[in-house]
PDB file of C-alpha atoms in Angstrom:
ATOM      1  CA  UNK A 183       0.000   0.000   0.000  1.00 48.00           C
ATOM      2  CA  UNK A 184       1.320   3.449  -0.862  1.00 58.00           C
ATOM      3  CA  UNK A 185       2.288   5.711   2.014  1.00 65.00           C
ATOM      4  CA  UNK A 186      -0.390   8.263   2.875  1.00 77.00           C
ATOM      5  CA  UNK A 187       0.759  11.860   2.677  1.00 80.00           C
ATOM      6  CA  UNK A 188       0.489  14.073   5.743  1.00 81.00           C
ATOM      7  CA  UNK A 189      -1.271  17.441   5.632  1.00 78.00           C
ATOM      8  CA  UNK A 190       2.148  19.136   5.715  1.00 82.00           C
ATOM      9  CA  UNK A 191       3.275  17.157   2.659  1.00 84.00           C
ATOM     10  CA  UNK A 192       0.068  18.134   0.848  1.00 81.00           C
ATOM     11  CA  UNK A 193       0.582  21.801   1.768  1.00 82.00           C
ATOM     12  CA  UNK A 194       4.128  21.619   0.381  1.00 84.00           C
ATOM     13  CA  UNK A 195       2.833  20.082  -2.865  1.00 84.00           C
ATOM     14  CA  UNK A 196       0.120  22.756  -3.126  1.00 82.00           C
ATOM     15  CA  UNK A 197       2.708  25.512  -2.602  1.00 82.00           C
ATOM     16  CA  UNK A 198       4.962  23.963  -5.259  1.00 83.00           C
ATOM     17  CA  UNK A 199       2.024  23.784  -7.657  1.00 79.00           C
ATOM     18  CA  UNK A 200       1.121  27.443  -7.124  1.00 77.00           C
ATOM     19  CA  UNK A 201       4.705  28.606  -7.682  1.00 76.00           C
ATOM     20  CA  UNK A 202       5.169  26.341 -10.712  1.00 73.00           C
ATOM     21  CA  UNK A 203       4.723  27.533 -14.278  1.00 68.00           C
ATOM     22  CA  UNK A 204       2.977  24.254 -15.081  1.00 71.00           C
ATOM     23  CA  UNK A 205      -0.780  23.863 -15.222  1.00 71.00           C
ATOM     24  CA  UNK A 206      -2.297  22.025 -12.275  1.00 73.00           C
ATOM     25  CA  UNK A 207      -2.993  18.964 -14.416  1.00 72.00           C
ATOM     26  CA  UNK A 208       0.586  18.873 -15.734  1.00 73.00           C
ATOM     27  CA  UNK A 209       1.915  19.294 -12.172  1.00 78.00           C
ATOM     28  CA  UNK A 210      -0.226  16.358 -11.002  1.00 77.00           C
ATOM     29  CA  UNK A 211       0.962  14.183 -13.864  1.00 77.00           C
ATOM     30  CA  UNK A 212       4.615  15.090 -13.241  1.00 79.00           C
ATOM     31  CA  UNK A 213       4.293  14.269  -9.531  1.00 79.00           C
ATOM     32  CA  UNK A 214       2.149  11.154 -10.107  1.00 80.00           C
ATOM     33  CA  UNK A 215      -0.841  12.641  -8.274  1.00 80.00           C
ATOM     34  CA  UNK A 216      -4.512  11.995  -8.934  1.00 78.00           C
ATOM     35  CA  UNK A 217      -5.897  15.415 -10.029  1.00 74.00           C
ATOM     36  CA  UNK A 218      -9.235  14.856  -8.263  1.00 73.00           C
ATOM     37  CA  UNK A 219      -7.472  14.030  -5.015  1.00 78.00           C
ATOM     38  CA  UNK A 220      -5.146  17.017  -5.443  1.00 77.00           C
ATOM     39  CA  UNK A 221      -8.057  19.452  -5.957  1.00 74.00           C
ATOM     40  CA  UNK A 222      -9.966  17.980  -3.014  1.00 74.00           C
ATOM     41  CA  UNK A 223      -6.939  18.272  -0.706  1.00 77.00           C
ATOM     42  CA  UNK A 224      -6.232  21.817  -1.910  1.00 76.00           C
ATOM     43  CA  UNK A 225      -9.830  22.798  -1.266  1.00 72.00           C
ATOM     44  CA  UNK A 226      -9.853  21.182   2.169  1.00 73.00           C
ATOM     45  CA  UNK A 227      -6.505  22.587   3.316  1.00 73.00           C
ATOM     46  CA  UNK A 228      -6.796  26.077   1.805  1.00 65.00           C
ATOM     47  CA  UNK A 229     -10.532  26.421   2.373  1.00 52.00           C
ATOM     48  CA  UNK A 230     -10.841  27.870  -1.142  1.00 47.00           C
ATOM     49  CA  UNK A 231     -13.501  27.379  -3.747  1.00 45.00           C
ATOM     50  CA  UNK A 232     -11.534  25.082  -6.021  1.00 44.00           C
ATOM     51  CA  UNK A 233     -13.465  22.913  -8.450  1.00 45.00           C
ATOM     52  CA  UNK A 234     -13.276  19.175  -7.958  1.00 45.00           C
ATOM     53  CA  UNK A 235     -12.434  16.906 -10.839  1.00 44.00           C
ATOM     54  CA  UNK A 236     -10.317  17.596 -13.862  1.00 44.00           C
ATOM     55  CA  UNK A 237     -11.160  21.314 -14.223  1.00 50.00           C
ATOM     56  CA  UNK A 238      -8.342  23.834 -14.004  1.00 54.00           C
ATOM     57  CA  UNK A 239      -8.533  27.570 -13.391  1.00 61.00           C
ATOM     58  CA  UNK A 240      -7.165  28.173 -16.897  1.00 60.00           C
ATOM     59  CA  UNK A 241     -10.166  26.364 -18.370  1.00 58.00           C
ATOM     60  CA  UNK A 242     -12.568  28.685 -16.561  1.00 58.00           C
ATOM     61  CA  UNK A 243     -10.733  31.756 -17.870  1.00 63.00           C
ATOM     62  CA  UNK A 244     -10.604  30.351 -21.405  1.00 63.00           C
ATOM     63  CA  UNK A 245     -14.334  29.675 -21.574  1.00 60.00           C
ATOM     64  CA  UNK A 246     -15.232  33.081 -20.197  1.00 62.00           C
ATOM     65  CA  UNK A 247     -12.884  34.799 -22.672  1.00 67.00           C
ATOM     66  CA  UNK A 248     -14.804  33.180 -25.513  1.00 69.00           C
ATOM     67  CA  UNK A 249     -18.064  34.927 -24.608  1.00 71.00           C
ATOM     68  CA  UNK A 250     -17.511  37.604 -27.292  1.00 73.00           C
ATOM     69  CA  UNK A 251     -17.201  34.932 -29.966  1.00 79.00           C
ATOM     70  CA  UNK A 252     -20.296  33.240 -28.602  1.00 81.00           C
ATOM     71  CA  UNK A 253     -22.244  36.501 -28.887  1.00 82.00           C
ATOM     72  CA  UNK A 254     -21.046  36.954 -32.486  1.00 86.00           C
ATOM     73  CA  UNK A 255     -22.204  33.438 -33.372  1.00 88.00           C
ATOM     74  CA  UNK A 256     -25.614  34.036 -31.805  1.00 90.00           C
ATOM     75  CA  UNK A 257     -26.035  37.314 -33.687  1.00 91.00           C
ATOM     76  CA  UNK A 258     -24.989  35.671 -36.964  1.00 92.00           C
ATOM     77  CA  UNK A 259     -27.450  32.807 -36.509  1.00 91.00           C
ATOM     78  CA  UNK A 260     -30.369  35.091 -35.660  1.00 91.00           C
ATOM     79  CA  UNK A 261     -29.775  37.376 -38.651  1.00 92.00           C
ATOM     80  CA  UNK A 262     -29.502  34.672 -41.335  1.00 89.00           C
ATOM     81  CA  UNK A 263     -32.204  34.548 -43.999  1.00 90.00           C
ATOM     82  CA  UNK A 264     -32.306  30.847 -44.879  1.00 90.00           C
ATOM     83  CA  UNK A 265     -35.125  28.397 -45.497  1.00 92.00           C
ATOM     84  CA  UNK A 266     -35.889  26.362 -42.398  1.00 89.00           C
ATOM     85  CA  UNK A 267     -36.122  23.174 -44.456  1.00 92.00           C
ATOM     86  CA  UNK A 268     -32.552  23.529 -45.798  1.00 93.00           C
ATOM     87  CA  UNK A 269     -29.728  21.701 -43.993  1.00 93.00           C
ATOM     88  CA  UNK A 270     -28.280  25.029 -42.783  1.00 93.00           C
ATOM     89  CA  UNK A 271     -31.722  26.199 -41.642  1.00 93.00           C
ATOM     90  CA  UNK A 272     -32.257  22.969 -39.694  1.00 94.00           C
ATOM     91  CA  UNK A 273     -28.827  23.288 -38.096  1.00 93.00           C
ATOM     92  CA  UNK A 274     -29.447  26.905 -37.076  1.00 93.00           C
ATOM     93  CA  UNK A 275     -32.916  26.093 -35.711  1.00 93.00           C
ATOM     94  CA  UNK A 276     -31.538  23.168 -33.685  1.00 93.00           C
ATOM     95  CA  UNK A 277     -28.615  25.223 -32.336  1.00 91.00           C
ATOM     96  CA  UNK A 278     -30.864  28.109 -31.297  1.00 92.00           C
ATOM     97  CA  UNK A 279     -33.220  25.637 -29.610  1.00 92.00           C
ATOM     98  CA  UNK A 280     -30.303  24.217 -27.623  1.00 89.00           C
ATOM     99  CA  UNK A 281     -28.647  27.612 -27.018  1.00 87.00           C
ATOM    100  CA  UNK A 282     -29.280  27.893 -23.237  1.00 85.00           C
ATOM    101  CA  UNK A 283     -27.759  24.442 -22.714  1.00 81.00           C
ATOM    102  CA  UNK A 284     -24.861  25.211 -25.033  1.00 80.00           C
ATOM    103  CA  UNK A 285     -23.829  28.413 -23.291  1.00 78.00           C
ATOM    104  CA  UNK A 286     -24.302  27.013 -19.776  1.00 76.00           C
ATOM    105  CA  UNK A 287     -20.961  25.259 -19.843  1.00 69.00           C
ATOM    106  CA  UNK A 288     -19.254  28.414 -21.157  1.00 66.00           C
ATOM    107  CA  UNK A 289     -20.739  30.638 -18.456  1.00 64.00           C
ATOM    108  CA  UNK A 290     -19.750  28.295 -15.645  1.00 63.00           C
ATOM    109  CA  UNK A 291     -16.472  26.882 -16.906  1.00 59.00           C
ATOM    110  CA  UNK A 292     -16.516  24.080 -14.364  1.00 63.00           C
ATOM    111  CA  UNK A 293     -18.864  22.094 -16.550  1.00 68.00           C
ATOM    112  CA  UNK A 294     -17.721  19.859 -19.353  1.00 70.00           C
ATOM    113  CA  UNK A 295     -19.272  20.122 -22.803  1.00 71.00           C
ATOM    114  CA  UNK A 296     -19.494  16.347 -23.021  1.00 76.00           C
ATOM    115  CA  UNK A 297     -20.135  13.422 -20.722  1.00 78.00           C
ATOM    116  CA  UNK A 298     -17.035  11.405 -21.633  1.00 80.00           C
ATOM    117  CA  UNK A 299     -16.051  10.905 -18.010  1.00 75.00           C
ATOM    118  CA  UNK A 300     -19.430   9.371 -17.163  1.00 76.00           C
ATOM    119  CA  UNK A 301     -19.374   7.286 -20.348  1.00 81.00           C
ATOM    120  CA  UNK A 302     -15.945   5.888 -19.465  1.00 79.00           C
ATOM    121  CA  UNK A 303     -17.167   5.042 -15.962  1.00 75.00           C
ATOM    122  CA  UNK A 304     -20.123   2.985 -17.190  1.00 76.00           C
ATOM    123  CA  UNK A 305     -18.345   1.307 -20.123  1.00 79.00           C
ATOM    124  CA  UNK A 306     -17.179  -1.665 -18.009  1.00 72.00           C
ATOM    125  CA  UNK A 307     -20.785  -2.165 -16.902  1.00 70.00           C
ATOM    126  CA  UNK A 308     -21.930  -2.362 -20.514  1.00 73.00           C
ATOM    127  CA  UNK A 309     -19.218  -4.883 -21.266  1.00 73.00           C
ATOM    128  CA  UNK A 310     -20.071  -6.755 -18.097  1.00 67.00           C
ATOM    129  CA  UNK A 311     -23.738  -6.905 -19.043  1.00 69.00           C
ATOM    130  CA  UNK A 312     -22.787  -8.798 -22.206  1.00 69.00           C
ATOM    131  CA  UNK A 313     -20.585 -11.123 -20.159  1.00 67.00           C
ATOM    132  CA  UNK A 314     -23.338 -11.764 -17.620  1.00 64.00           C
ATOM    133  CA  UNK A 315     -25.469 -13.265 -20.372  1.00 70.00           C
ATOM    134  CA  UNK A 316     -23.033 -16.149 -20.401  1.00 69.00           C
ATOM    135  CA  UNK A 317     -22.744 -16.624 -16.636  1.00 71.00           C
ATOM    136  CA  UNK A 318     -23.209 -20.253 -15.654  1.00 76.00           C
ATOM    137  CA  UNK A 319     -25.823 -19.357 -13.059  1.00 81.00           C
ATOM    138  CA  UNK A 320     -27.448 -16.298 -11.430  1.00 80.00           C
ATOM    139  CA  UNK A 321     -25.064 -16.433  -8.453  1.00 84.00           C
ATOM    140  CA  UNK A 322     -22.065 -16.017 -10.761  1.00 78.00           C
ATOM    141  CA  UNK A 323     -23.704 -13.060 -12.500  1.00 76.00           C
ATOM    142  CA  UNK A 324     -24.490 -11.459  -9.138  1.00 82.00           C
ATOM    143  CA  UNK A 325     -20.891 -11.934  -7.970  1.00 81.00           C
ATOM    144  CA  UNK A 326     -19.614 -10.313 -11.179  1.00 77.00           C
ATOM    145  CA  UNK A 327     -21.961  -7.369 -10.703  1.00 76.00           C
ATOM    146  CA  UNK A 328     -20.761  -6.873  -7.117  1.00 81.00           C
ATOM    147  CA  UNK A 329     -17.129  -6.984  -8.209  1.00 82.00           C
ATOM    148  CA  UNK A 330     -17.731  -4.401 -10.952  1.00 79.00           C
ATOM    149  CA  UNK A 331     -19.488  -2.197  -8.421  1.00 78.00           C
ATOM    150  CA  UNK A 332     -16.545  -2.383  -5.993  1.00 81.00           C
ATOM    151  CA  UNK A 333     -14.002  -1.692  -8.751  1.00 82.00           C
ATOM    152  CA  UNK A 334     -15.873   1.299 -10.182  1.00 78.00           C
ATOM    153  CA  UNK A 335     -16.493   2.776  -6.713  1.00 78.00           C
ATOM    154  CA  UNK A 336     -12.784   2.555  -5.953  1.00 81.00           C
ATOM    155  CA  UNK A 337     -11.907   4.215  -9.284  1.00 79.00           C
ATOM    156  CA  UNK A 338     -14.483   6.981  -8.785  1.00 76.00           C
ATOM    157  CA  UNK A 339     -12.997   7.772  -5.367  1.00 76.00           C
ATOM    158  CA  UNK A 340      -9.427   7.938  -6.674  1.00 79.00           C
ATOM    159  CA  UNK A 341      -8.280   4.872  -4.760  1.00 81.00           C
ATOM    160  CA  UNK A 342      -5.455   2.618  -5.856  1.00 84.00           C
ATOM    161  CA  UNK A 343      -7.472  -0.353  -7.040  1.00 86.00           C
ATOM    162  CA  UNK A 344      -5.036  -3.134  -6.123  1.00 87.00           C
ATOM    163  CA  UNK A 345      -4.429  -1.774  -2.628  1.00 86.00           C
ATOM    164  CA  UNK A 346      -8.143  -1.275  -2.052  1.00 85.00           C
ATOM    165  CA  UNK A 347      -8.991  -4.815  -3.163  1.00 87.00           C
ATOM    166  CA  UNK A 348      -6.273  -6.242  -0.886  1.00 87.00           C
ATOM    167  CA  UNK A 349      -7.676  -4.211   2.018  1.00 85.00           C
ATOM    168  CA  UNK A 350     -11.203  -5.489   1.304  1.00 84.00           C
ATOM    169  CA  UNK A 351     -10.079  -9.103   1.080  1.00 86.00           C
ATOM    170  CA  UNK A 352      -8.056  -8.852   4.305  1.00 88.00           C
ATOM    171  CA  UNK A 353     -11.049  -7.414   6.132  1.00 85.00           C
ATOM    172  CA  UNK A 354     -13.441 -10.036   4.748  1.00 83.00           C
ATOM    173  CA  UNK A 355     -11.034 -12.858   5.700  1.00 87.00           C
ATOM    174  CA  UNK A 356     -11.324 -11.971   9.401  1.00 87.00           C
ATOM    175  CA  UNK A 357     -13.448 -14.140  11.661  1.00 86.00           C
ATOM    176  CA  UNK A 358     -15.767 -11.187  12.357  1.00 85.00           C
ATOM    177  CA  UNK A 359     -15.290  -8.722   9.489  1.00 82.00           C
ATOM    178  CA  UNK A 360     -16.288  -5.084   9.825  1.00 79.00           C
ATOM    179  CA  UNK A 361     -17.951  -4.659   6.450  1.00 74.00           C
ATOM    180  CA  UNK A 362     -17.953  -0.831   6.755  1.00 74.00           C
ATOM    181  CA  UNK A 363     -14.202  -0.542   7.412  1.00 73.00           C
ATOM    182  CA  UNK A 364     -12.979  -0.754   3.794  1.00 72.00           C
ATOM    183  CA  UNK A 365     -15.644   1.630   2.464  1.00 69.00           C
ATOM    184  CA  UNK A 366     -14.234   4.859   1.021  1.00 63.00           C
ATOM    185  CA  UNK A 367     -15.491   8.128   2.423  1.00 58.00           C
ATOM    186  CA  UNK A 368     -18.255   9.486   2.463  1.00 53.00           C
ATOM    187  CA  UNK A 369     -19.832   6.034   2.947  1.00 52.00           C
ATOM    188  CA  UNK A 370     -17.587   5.005   5.832  1.00 49.00           C
ATOM    189  CA  UNK A 371     -19.581   6.157   8.829  1.00 43.00           C
ATOM    190  CA  UNK A 372     -21.060   4.557  11.919  1.00 47.00           C
ATOM    191  CA  UNK A 373     -24.767   4.831  12.698  1.00 40.00           C
TER     192      UNK A 373
END
């Protein structure tokens, strides 16, 4: 299992990141850090409003700087004299109908224009669903589904998958396992 960093080590990394000429994502990659974990630690330790996930401050500034171009595009589309049944007319009509949704991600900057991250997270489930068709019995399919759920939860929480699985197996091998112990936060709490 990798050594957990102390708060002081995280503060040193955050200070290095802020004084570096690299983007936050490049800094994380260079130092073998999970960007989501880095942002979460920076937010927790600095008590700042830092976005979680793979969004960098530069992205926010870039999207907001493009608002003039967005306004030009909107003006161009609303002033065009084209037949609605033409391909261009259909494209303009569709774009104007989706305009509030389109500009939402530009105005916020923390939002992504696509859902690739969510698609990548559920891809193993789609593959698994095809595999479950060929499970020998329902118990095997249920076990596969549970394993996929554990793996994807660990990935979504930025955990090192191998270490997390070892921790789970060690806990489950005990005579009286504490099933809540290996759960990642925020699910690891006592009632």
